[in-house]
GROMACS .gro file of C-alpha atoms in nm:
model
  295
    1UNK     CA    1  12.060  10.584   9.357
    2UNK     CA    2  11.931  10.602   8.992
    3UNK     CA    3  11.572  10.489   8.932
    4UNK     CA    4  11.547  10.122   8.835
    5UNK     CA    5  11.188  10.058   8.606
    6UNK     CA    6  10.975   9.804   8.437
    7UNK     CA    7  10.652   9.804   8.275
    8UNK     CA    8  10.535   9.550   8.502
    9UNK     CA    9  10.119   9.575   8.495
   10UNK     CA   10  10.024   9.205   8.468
   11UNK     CA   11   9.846   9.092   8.153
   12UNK     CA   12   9.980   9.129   7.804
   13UNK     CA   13  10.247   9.366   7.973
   14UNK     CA   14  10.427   9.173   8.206
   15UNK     CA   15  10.813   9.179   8.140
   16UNK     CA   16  10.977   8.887   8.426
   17UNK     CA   17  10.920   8.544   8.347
   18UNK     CA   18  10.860   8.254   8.585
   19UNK     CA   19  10.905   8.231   8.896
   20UNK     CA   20  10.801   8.611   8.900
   21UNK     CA   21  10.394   8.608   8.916
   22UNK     CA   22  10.185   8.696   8.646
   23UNK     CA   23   9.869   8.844   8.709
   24UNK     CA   24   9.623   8.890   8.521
   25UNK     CA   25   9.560   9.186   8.328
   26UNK     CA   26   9.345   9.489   8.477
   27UNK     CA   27   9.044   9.429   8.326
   28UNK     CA   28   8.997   9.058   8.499
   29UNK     CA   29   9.066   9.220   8.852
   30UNK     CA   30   8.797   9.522   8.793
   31UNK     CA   31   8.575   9.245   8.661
   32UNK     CA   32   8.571   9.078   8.983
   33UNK     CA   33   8.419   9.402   9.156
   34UNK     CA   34   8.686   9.374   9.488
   35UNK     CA   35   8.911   9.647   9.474
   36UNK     CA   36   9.096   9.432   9.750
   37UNK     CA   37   9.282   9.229   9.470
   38UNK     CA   38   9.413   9.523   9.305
   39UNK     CA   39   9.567   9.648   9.620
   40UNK     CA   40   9.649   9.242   9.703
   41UNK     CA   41   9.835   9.184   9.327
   42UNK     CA   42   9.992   9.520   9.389
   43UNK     CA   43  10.141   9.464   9.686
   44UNK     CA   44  10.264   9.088   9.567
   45UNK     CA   45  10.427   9.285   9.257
   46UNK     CA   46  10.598   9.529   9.456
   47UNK     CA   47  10.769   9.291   9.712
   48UNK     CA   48  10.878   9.052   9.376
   49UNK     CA   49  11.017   9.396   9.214
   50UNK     CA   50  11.218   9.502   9.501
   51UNK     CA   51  11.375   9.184   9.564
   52UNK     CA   52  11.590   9.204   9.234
   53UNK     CA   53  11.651   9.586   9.340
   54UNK     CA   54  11.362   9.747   9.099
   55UNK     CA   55  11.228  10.054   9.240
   56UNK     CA   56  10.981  10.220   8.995
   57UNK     CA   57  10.678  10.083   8.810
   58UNK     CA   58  10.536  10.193   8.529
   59UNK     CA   59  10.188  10.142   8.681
   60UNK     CA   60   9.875  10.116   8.700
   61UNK     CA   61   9.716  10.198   8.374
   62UNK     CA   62   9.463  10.500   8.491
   63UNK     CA   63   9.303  10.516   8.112
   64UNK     CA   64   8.949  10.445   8.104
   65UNK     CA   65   8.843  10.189   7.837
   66UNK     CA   66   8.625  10.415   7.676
   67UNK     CA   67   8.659  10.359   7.295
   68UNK     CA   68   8.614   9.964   7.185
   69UNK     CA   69   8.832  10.032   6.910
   70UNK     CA   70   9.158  10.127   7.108
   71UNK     CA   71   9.447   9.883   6.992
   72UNK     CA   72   9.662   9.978   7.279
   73UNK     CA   73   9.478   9.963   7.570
   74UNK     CA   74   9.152   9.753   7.619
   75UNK     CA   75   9.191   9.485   7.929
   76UNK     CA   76   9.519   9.705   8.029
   77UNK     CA   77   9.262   9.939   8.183
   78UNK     CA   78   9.069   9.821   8.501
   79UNK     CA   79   8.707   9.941   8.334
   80UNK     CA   80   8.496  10.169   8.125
   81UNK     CA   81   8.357  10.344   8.401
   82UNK     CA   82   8.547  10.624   8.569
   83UNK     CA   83   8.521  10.570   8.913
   84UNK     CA   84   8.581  10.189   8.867
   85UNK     CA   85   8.926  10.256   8.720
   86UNK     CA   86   8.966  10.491   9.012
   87UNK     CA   87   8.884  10.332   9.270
   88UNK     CA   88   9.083  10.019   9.127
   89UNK     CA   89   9.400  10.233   9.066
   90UNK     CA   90   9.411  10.395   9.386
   91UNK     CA   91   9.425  10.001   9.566
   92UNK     CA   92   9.688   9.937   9.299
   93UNK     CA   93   9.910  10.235   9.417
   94UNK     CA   94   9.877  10.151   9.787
   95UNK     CA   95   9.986   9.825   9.688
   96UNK     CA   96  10.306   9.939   9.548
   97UNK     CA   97  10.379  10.195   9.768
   98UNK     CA   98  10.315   9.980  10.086
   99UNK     CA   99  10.551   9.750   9.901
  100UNK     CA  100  10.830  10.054   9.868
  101UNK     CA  101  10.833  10.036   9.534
  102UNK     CA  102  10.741  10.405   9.342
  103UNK     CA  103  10.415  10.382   9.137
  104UNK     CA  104  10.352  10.602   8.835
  105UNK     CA  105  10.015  10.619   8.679
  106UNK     CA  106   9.941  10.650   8.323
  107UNK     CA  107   9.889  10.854   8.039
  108UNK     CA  108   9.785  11.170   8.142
  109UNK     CA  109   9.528  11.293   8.090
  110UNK     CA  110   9.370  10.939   7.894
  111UNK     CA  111   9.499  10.747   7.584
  112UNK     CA  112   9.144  10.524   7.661
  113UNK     CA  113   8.971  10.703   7.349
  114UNK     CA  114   9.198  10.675   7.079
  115UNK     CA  115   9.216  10.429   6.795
  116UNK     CA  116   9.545  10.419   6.719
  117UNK     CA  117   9.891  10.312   6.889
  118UNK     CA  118  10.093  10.577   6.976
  119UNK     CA  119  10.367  10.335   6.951
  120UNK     CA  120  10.327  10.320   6.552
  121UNK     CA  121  10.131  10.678   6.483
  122UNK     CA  122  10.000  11.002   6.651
  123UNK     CA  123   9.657  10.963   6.799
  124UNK     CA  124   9.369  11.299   6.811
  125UNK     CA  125   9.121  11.286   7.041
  126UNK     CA  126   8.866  11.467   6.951
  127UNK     CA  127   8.645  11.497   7.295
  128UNK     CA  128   8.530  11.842   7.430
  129UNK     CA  129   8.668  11.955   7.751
  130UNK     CA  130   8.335  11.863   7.916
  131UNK     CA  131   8.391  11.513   7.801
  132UNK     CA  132   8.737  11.488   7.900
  133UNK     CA  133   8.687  11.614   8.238
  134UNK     CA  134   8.351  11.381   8.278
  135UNK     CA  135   8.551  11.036   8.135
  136UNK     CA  136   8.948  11.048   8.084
  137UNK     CA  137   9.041  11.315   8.367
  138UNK     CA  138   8.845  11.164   8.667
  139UNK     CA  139   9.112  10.861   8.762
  140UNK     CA  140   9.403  11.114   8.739
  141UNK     CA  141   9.235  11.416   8.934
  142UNK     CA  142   9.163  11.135   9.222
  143UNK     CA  143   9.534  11.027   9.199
  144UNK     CA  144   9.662  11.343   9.193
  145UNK     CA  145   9.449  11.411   9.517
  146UNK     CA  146   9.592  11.158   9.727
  147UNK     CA  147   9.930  11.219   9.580
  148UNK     CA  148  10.091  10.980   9.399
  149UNK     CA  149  10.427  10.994   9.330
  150UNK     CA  150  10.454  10.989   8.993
  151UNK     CA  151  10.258  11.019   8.621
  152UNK     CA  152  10.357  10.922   8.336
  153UNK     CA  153  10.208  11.120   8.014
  154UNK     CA  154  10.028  11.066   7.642
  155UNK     CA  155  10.190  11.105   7.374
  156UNK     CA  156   9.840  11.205   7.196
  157UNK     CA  157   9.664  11.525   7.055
  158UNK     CA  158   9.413  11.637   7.262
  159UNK     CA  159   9.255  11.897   7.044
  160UNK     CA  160   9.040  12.053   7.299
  161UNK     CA  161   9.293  12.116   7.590
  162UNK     CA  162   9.603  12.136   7.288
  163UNK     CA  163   9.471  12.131   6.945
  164UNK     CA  164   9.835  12.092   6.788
  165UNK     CA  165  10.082  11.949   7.004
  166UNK     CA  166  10.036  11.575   7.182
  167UNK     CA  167  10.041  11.644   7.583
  168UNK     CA  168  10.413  11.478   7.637
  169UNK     CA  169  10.507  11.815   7.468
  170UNK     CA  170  10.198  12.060   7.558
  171UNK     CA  171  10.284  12.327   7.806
  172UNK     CA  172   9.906  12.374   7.808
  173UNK     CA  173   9.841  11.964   7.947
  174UNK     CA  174  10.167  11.933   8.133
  175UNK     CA  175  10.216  12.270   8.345
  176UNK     CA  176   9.870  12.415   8.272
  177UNK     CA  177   9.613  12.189   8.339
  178UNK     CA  178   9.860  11.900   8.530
  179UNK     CA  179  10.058  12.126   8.776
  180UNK     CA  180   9.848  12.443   8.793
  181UNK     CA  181   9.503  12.331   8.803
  182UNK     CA  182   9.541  12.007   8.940
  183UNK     CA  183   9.807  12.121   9.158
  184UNK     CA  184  10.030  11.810   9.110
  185UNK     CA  185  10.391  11.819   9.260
  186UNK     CA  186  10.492  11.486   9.190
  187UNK     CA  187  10.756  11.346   8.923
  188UNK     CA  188  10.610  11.373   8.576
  189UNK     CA  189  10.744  11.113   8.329
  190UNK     CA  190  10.759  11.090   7.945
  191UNK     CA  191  10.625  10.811   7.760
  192UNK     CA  192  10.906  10.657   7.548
  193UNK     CA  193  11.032  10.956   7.332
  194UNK     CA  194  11.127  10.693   7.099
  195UNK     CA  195  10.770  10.542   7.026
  196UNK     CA  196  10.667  10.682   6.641
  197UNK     CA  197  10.400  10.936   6.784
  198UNK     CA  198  10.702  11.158   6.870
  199UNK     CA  199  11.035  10.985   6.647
  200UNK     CA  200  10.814  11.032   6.338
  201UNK     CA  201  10.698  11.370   6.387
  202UNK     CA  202  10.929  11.574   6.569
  203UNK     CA  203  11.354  11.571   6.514
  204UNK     CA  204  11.507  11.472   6.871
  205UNK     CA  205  11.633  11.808   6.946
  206UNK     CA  206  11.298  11.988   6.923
  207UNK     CA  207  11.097  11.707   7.083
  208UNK     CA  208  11.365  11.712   7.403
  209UNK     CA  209  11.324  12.128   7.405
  210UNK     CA  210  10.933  12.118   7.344
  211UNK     CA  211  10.933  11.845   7.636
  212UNK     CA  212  11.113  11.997   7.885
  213UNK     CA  213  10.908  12.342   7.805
  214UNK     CA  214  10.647  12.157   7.870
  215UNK     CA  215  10.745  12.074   8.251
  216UNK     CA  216  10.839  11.713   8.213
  217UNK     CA  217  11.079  11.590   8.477
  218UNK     CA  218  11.238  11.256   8.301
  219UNK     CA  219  11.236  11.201   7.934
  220UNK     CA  220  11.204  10.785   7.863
  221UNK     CA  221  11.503  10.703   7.611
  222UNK     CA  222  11.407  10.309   7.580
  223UNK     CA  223  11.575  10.151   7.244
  224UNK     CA  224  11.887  10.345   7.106
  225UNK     CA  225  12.173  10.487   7.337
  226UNK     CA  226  12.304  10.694   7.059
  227UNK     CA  227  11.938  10.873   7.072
  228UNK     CA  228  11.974  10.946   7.473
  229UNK     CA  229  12.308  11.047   7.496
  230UNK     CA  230  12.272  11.298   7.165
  231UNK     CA  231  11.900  11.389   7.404
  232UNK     CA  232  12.128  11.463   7.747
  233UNK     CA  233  12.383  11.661   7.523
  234UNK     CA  234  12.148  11.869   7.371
  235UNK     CA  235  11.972  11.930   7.676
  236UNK     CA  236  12.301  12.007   7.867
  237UNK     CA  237  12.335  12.305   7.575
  238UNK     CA  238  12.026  12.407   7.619
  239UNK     CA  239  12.059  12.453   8.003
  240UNK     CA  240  12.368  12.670   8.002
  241UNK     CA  241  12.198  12.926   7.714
  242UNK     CA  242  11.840  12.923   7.828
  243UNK     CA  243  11.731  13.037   8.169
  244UNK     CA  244  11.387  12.898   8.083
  245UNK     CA  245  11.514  12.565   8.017
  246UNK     CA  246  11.792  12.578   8.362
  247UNK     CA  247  11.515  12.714   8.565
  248UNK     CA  248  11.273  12.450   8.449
  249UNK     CA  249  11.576  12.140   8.525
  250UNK     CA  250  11.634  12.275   8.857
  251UNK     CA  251  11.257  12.268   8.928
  252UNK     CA  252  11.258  11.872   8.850
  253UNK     CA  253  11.597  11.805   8.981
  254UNK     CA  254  11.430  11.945   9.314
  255UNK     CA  255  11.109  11.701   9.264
  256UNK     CA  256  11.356  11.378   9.097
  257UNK     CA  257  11.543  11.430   9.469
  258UNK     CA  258  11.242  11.412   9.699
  259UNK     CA  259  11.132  11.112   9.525
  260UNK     CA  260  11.438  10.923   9.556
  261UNK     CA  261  11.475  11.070   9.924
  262UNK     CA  262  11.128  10.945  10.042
  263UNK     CA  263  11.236  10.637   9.906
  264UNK     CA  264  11.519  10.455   9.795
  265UNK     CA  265  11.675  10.454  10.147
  266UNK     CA  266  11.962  10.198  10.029
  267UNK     CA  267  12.058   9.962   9.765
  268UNK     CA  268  11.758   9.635   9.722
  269UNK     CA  269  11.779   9.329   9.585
  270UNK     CA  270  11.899   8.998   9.710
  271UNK     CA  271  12.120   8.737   9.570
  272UNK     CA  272  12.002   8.506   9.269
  273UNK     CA  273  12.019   8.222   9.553
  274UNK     CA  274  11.822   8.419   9.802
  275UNK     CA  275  11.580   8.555   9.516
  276UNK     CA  276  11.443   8.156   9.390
  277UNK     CA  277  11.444   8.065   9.769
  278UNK     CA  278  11.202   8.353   9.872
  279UNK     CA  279  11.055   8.366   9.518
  280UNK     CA  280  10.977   7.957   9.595
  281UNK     CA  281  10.830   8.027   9.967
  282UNK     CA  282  10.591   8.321   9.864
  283UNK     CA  283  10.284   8.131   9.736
  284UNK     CA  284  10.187   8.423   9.544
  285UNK     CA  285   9.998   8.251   9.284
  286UNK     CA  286   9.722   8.174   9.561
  287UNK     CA  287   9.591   8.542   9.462
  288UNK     CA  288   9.609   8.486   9.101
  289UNK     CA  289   9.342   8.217   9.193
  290UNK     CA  290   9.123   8.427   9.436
  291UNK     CA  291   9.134   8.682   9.158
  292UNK     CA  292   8.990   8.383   8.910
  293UNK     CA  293   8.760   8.222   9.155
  294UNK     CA  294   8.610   8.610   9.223
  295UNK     CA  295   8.511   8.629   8.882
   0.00000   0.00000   0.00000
């Protein structure tokens, strides 16, 4: 079965209107200091997702709030202190995995300290590796550790781990410091290849070839079908002339399969009948209170 995801976080990114719940954004539940409610909003969101056959969410945000200037991520992270986001994110992806629904954190390895939105520019961060590894990695090296299924990455410069290329096309970030020294196996993710941090900055054939070099298992094609298909084509060339490229597809086929093995076992979702009954006799919206009253 193909992958079925939404950007569903709570907050200002919450993409299913009523009756779906809306939580509140990640901020408000690591404000309340009970890492409970993470896993307990999790958990909710999952069971909503999979009733209308969604099977992957984008989530949790794993960034660490660590630059009061960011305009993309603020109260989307759960706090400004390491293990807080941690410790938040890893009740999050219990929630969704207890739920059967695929969690995938992001943006490796930290879009917390940048001030400016990769959707409408290219971000540099310009922290030392001792930095990064004390502030941005610590939430995704504690993920990685009790394996989550899938990351999703940044499309930002990271000058001292990449000083030219933003990690959704960095060898260095992606295979180097993702798969070979934080040994993760999981399903790596692109952010949207269409956001302007890559569209403005890179033509779609060399973004697609420096991505998959990279060791990216799914590139995110979100706005223009013309721009995907002319992606897959290009790709498809590139796989029957370079055994770097094939060898490097086969790899994520391999990983894309487990995934969907371990768990989309059969077709979900429920009729639009069946979905406003259950929808209406889940009182869901008592844990958007306890998160409130907790506060």
């Amino acid at each position: 079965p193909p992958f079925i995801a939404i950007d569903q976080e709570g907050g200002r990114v919450h993409r299913l209107p009523k009756p779906f719940t809306h939580f509140p954004p990640a901020a408000r539940l690591g404000a309340t200091g009970n890492a409970t409610l993470a896993y307990k909003a999790a958990r909710v969101t999952a069971g909503e997702l999979s009733a209308v056959g969604i099977n992957l969410d984008f989530a949790p945000v794993l960034d660490v709030d660590s630059n009061p200037n960011n305009p993309v991520i603020g109260d989307r992270s759960f706090a400004s202190d390491p293990q807080k986001v941690s410790g938040f994110g890893a009740q999050w992806i219990q929630g969704l995995r207890d739920g059967g629904m695929i969690p995938c954190g992001k943006h490796f390895p930290g879009h917390g300290d940048t001030d400016k939105d990769s959707h409408l520019d290219l971000p540099v961060v310009d922290r030392c590796l001792g930095e990064l590894r004390k502030v941005e990695l610590p939430p995704f090296v504690n993920a990685c550790r009790n394996g989550i299924e899938s990351l999703m990455t940044a499309h930002v410069i990271y000058r001292a781990l990449d000083p030219k290329l933003p990690a959704t096309l960095s060898h260095s970030i992606v295979t180097g410091l993702l798969r070979e020294q934080l040994s993760y196996q999981g399903v790596v993710f692109s952010d949207d290849m269409e956001m302007k941090a890559i569209s403005e900055h890179y033509g779609a054939e060399e973004a697609v070839r420096l991505c998959v070099r990279a060791g990216v298992d799914a590139m995110l094609f979100c706005h223009e079908l013309p721009r995907a298909i002319r992606a897959f084509n290009f790709l498809c060339s590139e796989f029957e002339k370079d055994v770097t490229v094939r060898l490097q597809v086969e790899n994520s086929y391999n990983r894309i399969t487990k995934l969907k093995q371990d768990f989309l076992k059969g077709v979900a979702g429920v009729s639009a009948d069946e979905l406003e009954e259950r929808l209406g006799l889940w009182d869901h919206q008592a844990i958007v209170d306890e998160i409130q009253r907790n506060l």
